[in-house]
């Protein structure tokens, strides 16, 4: 069930992105896209909860969760750059960080290490694997994506303020993205030593 939720949220996100891209400026389409965006991100938390509740935790589930996160996150960064809402550097940084960390994590998994527990250094472990940091990063992304979409809905009250907060959260999220990737790179020598 948890894996189904992980996969299904990708399709919900694709529908939201389609509504934004295909119906540029449509209040109805953007409103639905906002609802679907919130739903897709809520499902990200739900899949982990379901996996723990029904004892469905697995390495495959962890990989599926990471893959889903990458697809959803990178799709929104790319969409916002294509729409001219954010600079192209946002998706380029997120995608580059994802390729680097996921390649290293793949090597770690071959040695039996889980993606979030490959770090030995306590500070690196906290930055990449702690519940606090994972949730903080997720919240930063969610707020950035939701507020940016919301600010583009025609007639929304305080659109400029919502946009400015969303843009600030986007900057915070992309910096956070890089910071959370650094420990993986720092400790990669141990994982890739062979």
PDB file of C-alpha atoms in Angstrom:
ATOM      1  CA  UNK A   1       0.000   0.000   0.000  1.00  0.00           C
ATOM      2  CA  UNK A   2       2.805   2.442   0.902  1.00  0.00           C
ATOM      3  CA  UNK A   3       4.537   1.838  -2.437  1.00  0.00           C
ATOM      4  CA  UNK A   4       1.266   2.420  -4.288  1.00  0.00           C
ATOM      5  CA  UNK A   5       0.898   5.781  -2.506  1.00  0.00           C
ATOM      6  CA  UNK A   6       4.487   6.699  -3.460  1.00  0.00           C
ATOM      7  CA  UNK A   7       3.784   5.988  -7.119  1.00  0.00           C
ATOM      8  CA  UNK A   8       0.263   7.454  -7.210  1.00  0.00           C
ATOM      9  CA  UNK A   9       1.433  10.835  -5.911  1.00  0.00           C
ATOM     10  CA  UNK A  10       3.665  11.154  -8.990  1.00  0.00           C
ATOM     11  CA  UNK A  11       0.593  10.905 -11.226  1.00  0.00           C
ATOM     12  CA  UNK A  12      -1.233  13.493  -9.119  1.00  0.00           C
ATOM     13  CA  UNK A  13       1.743  15.835  -9.497  1.00  0.00           C
ATOM     14  CA  UNK A  14       1.813  15.285 -13.281  1.00  0.00           C
ATOM     15  CA  UNK A  15      -1.854  16.263 -13.460  1.00  0.00           C
ATOM     16  CA  UNK A  16      -1.147  19.442 -11.464  1.00  0.00           C
ATOM     17  CA  UNK A  17       1.781  20.325 -13.719  1.00  0.00           C
ATOM     18  CA  UNK A  18      -0.313  19.669 -16.826  1.00  0.00           C
ATOM     19  CA  UNK A  19      -3.044  22.009 -15.561  1.00  0.00           C
ATOM     20  CA  UNK A  20      -0.516  24.797 -14.954  1.00  0.00           C
ATOM     21  CA  UNK A  21       1.315  24.356 -18.241  1.00  0.00           C
ATOM     22  CA  UNK A  22      -1.617  23.619 -20.560  1.00  0.00           C
ATOM     23  CA  UNK A  23      -3.990  26.217 -19.124  1.00  0.00           C
ATOM     24  CA  UNK A  24      -1.547  29.042 -18.425  1.00  0.00           C
ATOM     25  CA  UNK A  25      -3.304  31.725 -16.404  1.00  0.00           C
ATOM     26  CA  UNK A  26      -6.600  29.857 -15.937  1.00  0.00           C
ATOM     27  CA  UNK A  27      -7.951  30.510 -12.450  1.00  0.00           C
ATOM     28  CA  UNK A  28      -9.804  27.198 -12.364  1.00  0.00           C
ATOM     29  CA  UNK A  29      -6.845  25.166 -13.640  1.00  0.00           C
ATOM     30  CA  UNK A  30      -4.419  26.846 -11.237  1.00  0.00           C
ATOM     31  CA  UNK A  31      -6.813  26.355  -8.316  1.00  0.00           C
ATOM     32  CA  UNK A  32      -7.064  22.642  -9.101  1.00  0.00           C
ATOM     33  CA  UNK A  33      -3.299  22.491  -9.582  1.00  0.00           C
ATOM     34  CA  UNK A  34      -2.837  24.036  -6.143  1.00  0.00           C
ATOM     35  CA  UNK A  35      -5.159  21.443  -4.588  1.00  0.00           C
ATOM     36  CA  UNK A  36      -3.372  18.593  -6.392  1.00  0.00           C
ATOM     37  CA  UNK A  37       0.042  19.952  -5.397  1.00  0.00           C
ATOM     38  CA  UNK A  38      -0.975  19.984  -1.737  1.00  0.00           C
ATOM     39  CA  UNK A  39      -2.401  16.465  -2.115  1.00  0.00           C
ATOM     40  CA  UNK A  40       0.774  15.136  -3.759  1.00  0.00           C
ATOM     41  CA  UNK A  41       2.939  16.468  -0.956  1.00  0.00           C
ATOM     42  CA  UNK A  42       0.554  15.211   1.730  1.00  0.00           C
ATOM     43  CA  UNK A  43       0.842  11.761   0.179  1.00  0.00           C
ATOM     44  CA  UNK A  44       4.624  11.942   0.603  1.00  0.00           C
ATOM     45  CA  UNK A  45       4.145  11.936   4.360  1.00  0.00           C
ATOM     46  CA  UNK A  46       1.349   9.386   4.130  1.00  0.00           C
ATOM     47  CA  UNK A  47       3.441   6.731   2.365  1.00  0.00           C
ATOM     48  CA  UNK A  48       6.011   6.717   5.177  1.00  0.00           C
ATOM     49  CA  UNK A  49       3.304   6.599   7.829  1.00  0.00           C
ATOM     50  CA  UNK A  50       1.580   3.666   6.107  1.00  0.00           C
ATOM     51  CA  UNK A  51       4.895   1.825   5.690  1.00  0.00           C
ATOM     52  CA  UNK A  52       5.659   2.145   9.413  1.00  0.00           C
ATOM     53  CA  UNK A  53       2.095   1.440  10.552  1.00  0.00           C
ATOM     54  CA  UNK A  54       1.771  -1.768   8.511  1.00  0.00           C
ATOM     55  CA  UNK A  55       5.442  -2.794   8.801  1.00  0.00           C
ATOM     56  CA  UNK A  56       6.053  -2.380   5.067  1.00  0.00           C
ATOM     57  CA  UNK A  57       9.472  -0.708   5.451  1.00  0.00           C
ATOM     58  CA  UNK A  58      11.969  -1.982   2.898  1.00  0.00           C
ATOM     59  CA  UNK A  59      15.020  -0.884   0.933  1.00  0.00           C
ATOM     60  CA  UNK A  60      12.835  -0.880  -2.178  1.00  0.00           C
ATOM     61  CA  UNK A  61      10.314   1.357  -0.430  1.00  0.00           C
ATOM     62  CA  UNK A  62      13.084   3.750   0.632  1.00  0.00           C
ATOM     63  CA  UNK A  63      14.351   3.899  -2.959  1.00  0.00           C
ATOM     64  CA  UNK A  64      10.832   4.375  -4.284  1.00  0.00           C
ATOM     65  CA  UNK A  65      10.296   7.241  -1.827  1.00  0.00           C
ATOM     66  CA  UNK A  66      13.550   8.924  -2.888  1.00  0.00           C
ATOM     67  CA  UNK A  67      12.709   8.402  -6.568  1.00  0.00           C
ATOM     68  CA  UNK A  68       9.245   9.881  -6.070  1.00  0.00           C
ATOM     69  CA  UNK A  69      10.700  12.840  -4.191  1.00  0.00           C
ATOM     70  CA  UNK A  70      13.178  13.493  -7.010  1.00  0.00           C
ATOM     71  CA  UNK A  71      10.540  13.245  -9.730  1.00  0.00           C
ATOM     72  CA  UNK A  72       8.091  15.531  -7.941  1.00  0.00           C
ATOM     73  CA  UNK A  73      10.682  18.050  -6.779  1.00  0.00           C
ATOM     74  CA  UNK A  74      12.551  18.291 -10.079  1.00  0.00           C
ATOM     75  CA  UNK A  75       9.346  18.495 -12.109  1.00  0.00           C
ATOM     76  CA  UNK A  76       8.172  21.514 -10.123  1.00  0.00           C
ATOM     77  CA  UNK A  77      11.577  23.232 -10.353  1.00  0.00           C
ATOM     78  CA  UNK A  78      11.627  22.638 -14.128  1.00  0.00           C
ATOM     79  CA  UNK A  79       8.007  23.768 -14.558  1.00  0.00           C
ATOM     80  CA  UNK A  80       8.627  26.989 -12.659  1.00  0.00           C
ATOM     81  CA  UNK A  81      11.719  27.723 -14.770  1.00  0.00           C
ATOM     82  CA  UNK A  82       9.843  26.957 -18.018  1.00  0.00           C
ATOM     83  CA  UNK A  83       6.980  29.209 -16.931  1.00  0.00           C
ATOM     84  CA  UNK A  84       9.513  31.982 -16.211  1.00  0.00           C
ATOM     85  CA  UNK A  85       8.621  32.050 -12.529  1.00  0.00           C
ATOM     86  CA  UNK A  86      12.091  31.000 -11.317  1.00  0.00           C
ATOM     87  CA  UNK A  87      15.606  31.200 -12.698  1.00  0.00           C
ATOM     88  CA  UNK A  88      16.929  28.126 -14.562  1.00  0.00           C
ATOM     89  CA  UNK A  89      19.577  27.711 -11.837  1.00  0.00           C
ATOM     90  CA  UNK A  90      16.951  26.314  -9.456  1.00  0.00           C
ATOM     91  CA  UNK A  91      16.289  23.111 -11.430  1.00  0.00           C
ATOM     92  CA  UNK A  92      19.922  22.814 -12.522  1.00  0.00           C
ATOM     93  CA  UNK A  93      21.128  22.856  -8.908  1.00  0.00           C
ATOM     94  CA  UNK A  94      18.423  20.450  -7.708  1.00  0.00           C
ATOM     95  CA  UNK A  95      18.983  17.981 -10.549  1.00  0.00           C
ATOM     96  CA  UNK A  96      22.779  18.072 -10.250  1.00  0.00           C
ATOM     97  CA  UNK A  97      22.608  17.509  -6.498  1.00  0.00           C
ATOM     98  CA  UNK A  98      20.185  14.631  -7.049  1.00  0.00           C
ATOM     99  CA  UNK A  99      22.425  12.893  -9.612  1.00  0.00           C
ATOM    100  CA  UNK A 100      25.475  13.195  -7.366  1.00  0.00           C
ATOM    101  CA  UNK A 101      23.843  12.025  -4.134  1.00  0.00           C
ATOM    102  CA  UNK A 102      21.770   9.271  -5.725  1.00  0.00           C
ATOM    103  CA  UNK A 103      24.827   7.843  -7.509  1.00  0.00           C
ATOM    104  CA  UNK A 104      26.739   7.717  -4.232  1.00  0.00           C
ATOM    105  CA  UNK A 105      23.742   6.274  -2.400  1.00  0.00           C
ATOM    106  CA  UNK A 106      23.410   3.559  -5.052  1.00  0.00           C
ATOM    107  CA  UNK A 107      26.992   2.499  -4.357  1.00  0.00           C
ATOM    108  CA  UNK A 108      26.224   2.536  -0.628  1.00  0.00           C
ATOM    109  CA  UNK A 109      23.187   0.317  -1.143  1.00  0.00           C
ATOM    110  CA  UNK A 110      25.361  -2.237  -2.930  1.00  0.00           C
ATOM    111  CA  UNK A 111      27.291  -2.484   0.350  1.00  0.00           C
ATOM    112  CA  UNK A 112      24.085  -3.001   2.328  1.00  0.00           C
ATOM    113  CA  UNK A 113      23.724   0.556   3.614  1.00  0.00           C
ATOM    114  CA  UNK A 114      20.378   2.348   3.467  1.00  0.00           C
ATOM    115  CA  UNK A 115      20.209   5.718   1.666  1.00  0.00           C
ATOM    116  CA  UNK A 116      19.690   7.754   4.832  1.00  0.00           C
ATOM    117  CA  UNK A 117      21.984   5.757   7.109  1.00  0.00           C
ATOM    118  CA  UNK A 118      25.214   5.618   5.116  1.00  0.00           C
ATOM    119  CA  UNK A 119      26.815   8.434   7.120  1.00  0.00           C
ATOM    120  CA  UNK A 120      29.079   7.682  10.087  1.00  0.00           C
ATOM    121  CA  UNK A 121      29.898  11.222  11.232  1.00  0.00           C
ATOM    122  CA  UNK A 122      27.159  12.318  13.692  1.00  0.00           C
ATOM    123  CA  UNK A 123      26.841  15.789  12.124  1.00  0.00           C
ATOM    124  CA  UNK A 124      26.580  14.336   8.611  1.00  0.00           C
ATOM    125  CA  UNK A 125      24.106  11.766   9.882  1.00  0.00           C
ATOM    126  CA  UNK A 126      21.972  14.494  11.463  1.00  0.00           C
ATOM    127  CA  UNK A 127      21.984  16.657   8.295  1.00  0.00           C
ATOM    128  CA  UNK A 128      20.979  13.852   5.943  1.00  0.00           C
ATOM    129  CA  UNK A 129      19.118  11.314   8.028  1.00  0.00           C
ATOM    130  CA  UNK A 130      17.516  12.971  11.007  1.00  0.00           C
ATOM    131  CA  UNK A 131      13.762  13.250  11.009  1.00  0.00           C
ATOM    132  CA  UNK A 132      14.068  16.953  11.889  1.00  0.00           C
ATOM    133  CA  UNK A 133      16.205  17.787   8.838  1.00  0.00           C
ATOM    134  CA  UNK A 134      14.191  15.623   6.459  1.00  0.00           C
ATOM    135  CA  UNK A 135      10.920  17.185   7.591  1.00  0.00           C
ATOM    136  CA  UNK A 136      12.387  20.719   7.557  1.00  0.00           C
ATOM    137  CA  UNK A 137      13.583  20.278   3.981  1.00  0.00           C
ATOM    138  CA  UNK A 138      10.241  18.809   2.926  1.00  0.00           C
ATOM    139  CA  UNK A 139       8.351  21.697   4.527  1.00  0.00           C
ATOM    140  CA  UNK A 140      10.595  24.259   2.786  1.00  0.00           C
ATOM    141  CA  UNK A 141       9.913  22.643  -0.612  1.00  0.00           C
ATOM    142  CA  UNK A 142       6.196  22.278   0.020  1.00  0.00           C
ATOM    143  CA  UNK A 143       5.830  25.891   1.098  1.00  0.00           C
ATOM    144  CA  UNK A 144       7.851  27.107  -1.883  1.00  0.00           C
ATOM    145  CA  UNK A 145       5.875  25.096  -4.436  1.00  0.00           C
ATOM    146  CA  UNK A 146       2.441  25.684  -2.899  1.00  0.00           C
ATOM    147  CA  UNK A 147       2.954  29.422  -2.370  1.00  0.00           C
ATOM    148  CA  UNK A 148       4.379  29.958  -5.858  1.00  0.00           C
ATOM    149  CA  UNK A 149       1.400  28.196  -7.451  1.00  0.00           C
ATOM    150  CA  UNK A 150      -1.048  30.022  -5.153  1.00  0.00           C
ATOM    151  CA  UNK A 151       0.472  33.411  -6.000  1.00  0.00           C
ATOM    152  CA  UNK A 152      -0.269  32.843  -9.687  1.00  0.00           C
ATOM    153  CA  UNK A 153      -4.019  32.311  -9.232  1.00  0.00           C
ATOM    154  CA  UNK A 154      -5.822  35.322 -10.698  1.00  0.00           C
ATOM    155  CA  UNK A 155      -7.547  37.460  -8.105  1.00  0.00           C
ATOM    156  CA  UNK A 156      -5.899  35.880  -5.080  1.00  0.00           C
ATOM    157  CA  UNK A 157      -5.611  38.324  -2.194  1.00  0.00           C
ATOM    158  CA  UNK A 158      -2.062  39.401  -1.277  1.00  0.00           C
ATOM    159  CA  UNK A 159      -0.592  37.704  -4.361  1.00  0.00           C
ATOM    160  CA  UNK A 160       2.618  39.778  -4.118  1.00  0.00           C
ATOM    161  CA  UNK A 161       3.174  38.861  -0.485  1.00  0.00           C
ATOM    162  CA  UNK A 162       2.446  35.179  -1.202  1.00  0.00           C
ATOM    163  CA  UNK A 163       4.860  35.292  -4.158  1.00  0.00           C
ATOM    164  CA  UNK A 164       7.627  36.924  -2.101  1.00  0.00           C
ATOM    165  CA  UNK A 165       7.289  34.358   0.687  1.00  0.00           C
ATOM    166  CA  UNK A 166       7.167  31.535  -1.866  1.00  0.00           C
ATOM    167  CA  UNK A 167      10.238  32.847  -3.659  1.00  0.00           C
ATOM    168  CA  UNK A 168      12.084  33.212  -0.358  1.00  0.00           C
ATOM    169  CA  UNK A 169      11.162  29.641   0.533  1.00  0.00           C
ATOM    170  CA  UNK A 170      12.375  28.501  -2.910  1.00  0.00           C
ATOM    171  CA  UNK A 171      15.781  30.060  -2.237  1.00  0.00           C
ATOM    172  CA  UNK A 172      15.828  28.520   1.245  1.00  0.00           C
ATOM    173  CA  UNK A 173      14.821  25.100  -0.174  1.00  0.00           C
ATOM    174  CA  UNK A 174      17.492  25.105  -2.877  1.00  0.00           C
ATOM    175  CA  UNK A 175      20.195  26.096  -0.365  1.00  0.00           C
ATOM    176  CA  UNK A 176      18.877  23.415   1.990  1.00  0.00           C
ATOM    177  CA  UNK A 177      19.014  20.948  -0.933  1.00  0.00           C
ATOM    178  CA  UNK A 178      22.733  21.602  -1.377  1.00  0.00           C
ATOM    179  CA  UNK A 179      23.479  21.529   2.363  1.00  0.00           C
ATOM    180  CA  UNK A 180      21.743  18.157   2.750  1.00  0.00           C
ATOM    181  CA  UNK A 181      23.733  16.780  -0.184  1.00  0.00           C
ATOM    182  CA  UNK A 182      27.153  17.814   1.128  1.00  0.00           C
ATOM    183  CA  UNK A 183      27.453  15.109   3.833  1.00  0.00           C
ATOM    184  CA  UNK A 184      26.804  12.426   1.219  1.00  0.00           C
ATOM    185  CA  UNK A 185      29.678  13.796  -0.858  1.00  0.00           C
ATOM    186  CA  UNK A 186      31.927  14.315   2.182  1.00  0.00           C
ATOM    187  CA  UNK A 187      31.537  10.718   3.318  1.00  0.00           C
ATOM    188  CA  UNK A 188      31.529   9.204  -0.181  1.00  0.00           C
ATOM    189  CA  UNK A 189      35.211   8.258   0.029  1.00  0.00           C
ATOM    190  CA  UNK A 190      34.389   5.642   2.672  1.00  0.00           C
ATOM    191  CA  UNK A 191      31.553   4.224   0.578  1.00  0.00           C
ATOM    192  CA  UNK A 192      33.419   4.334  -2.736  1.00  0.00           C
ATOM    193  CA  UNK A 193      36.777   3.240  -1.283  1.00  0.00           C
ATOM    194  CA  UNK A 194      36.720  -0.072  -3.167  1.00  0.00           C
TER     195      UNK A 194
END
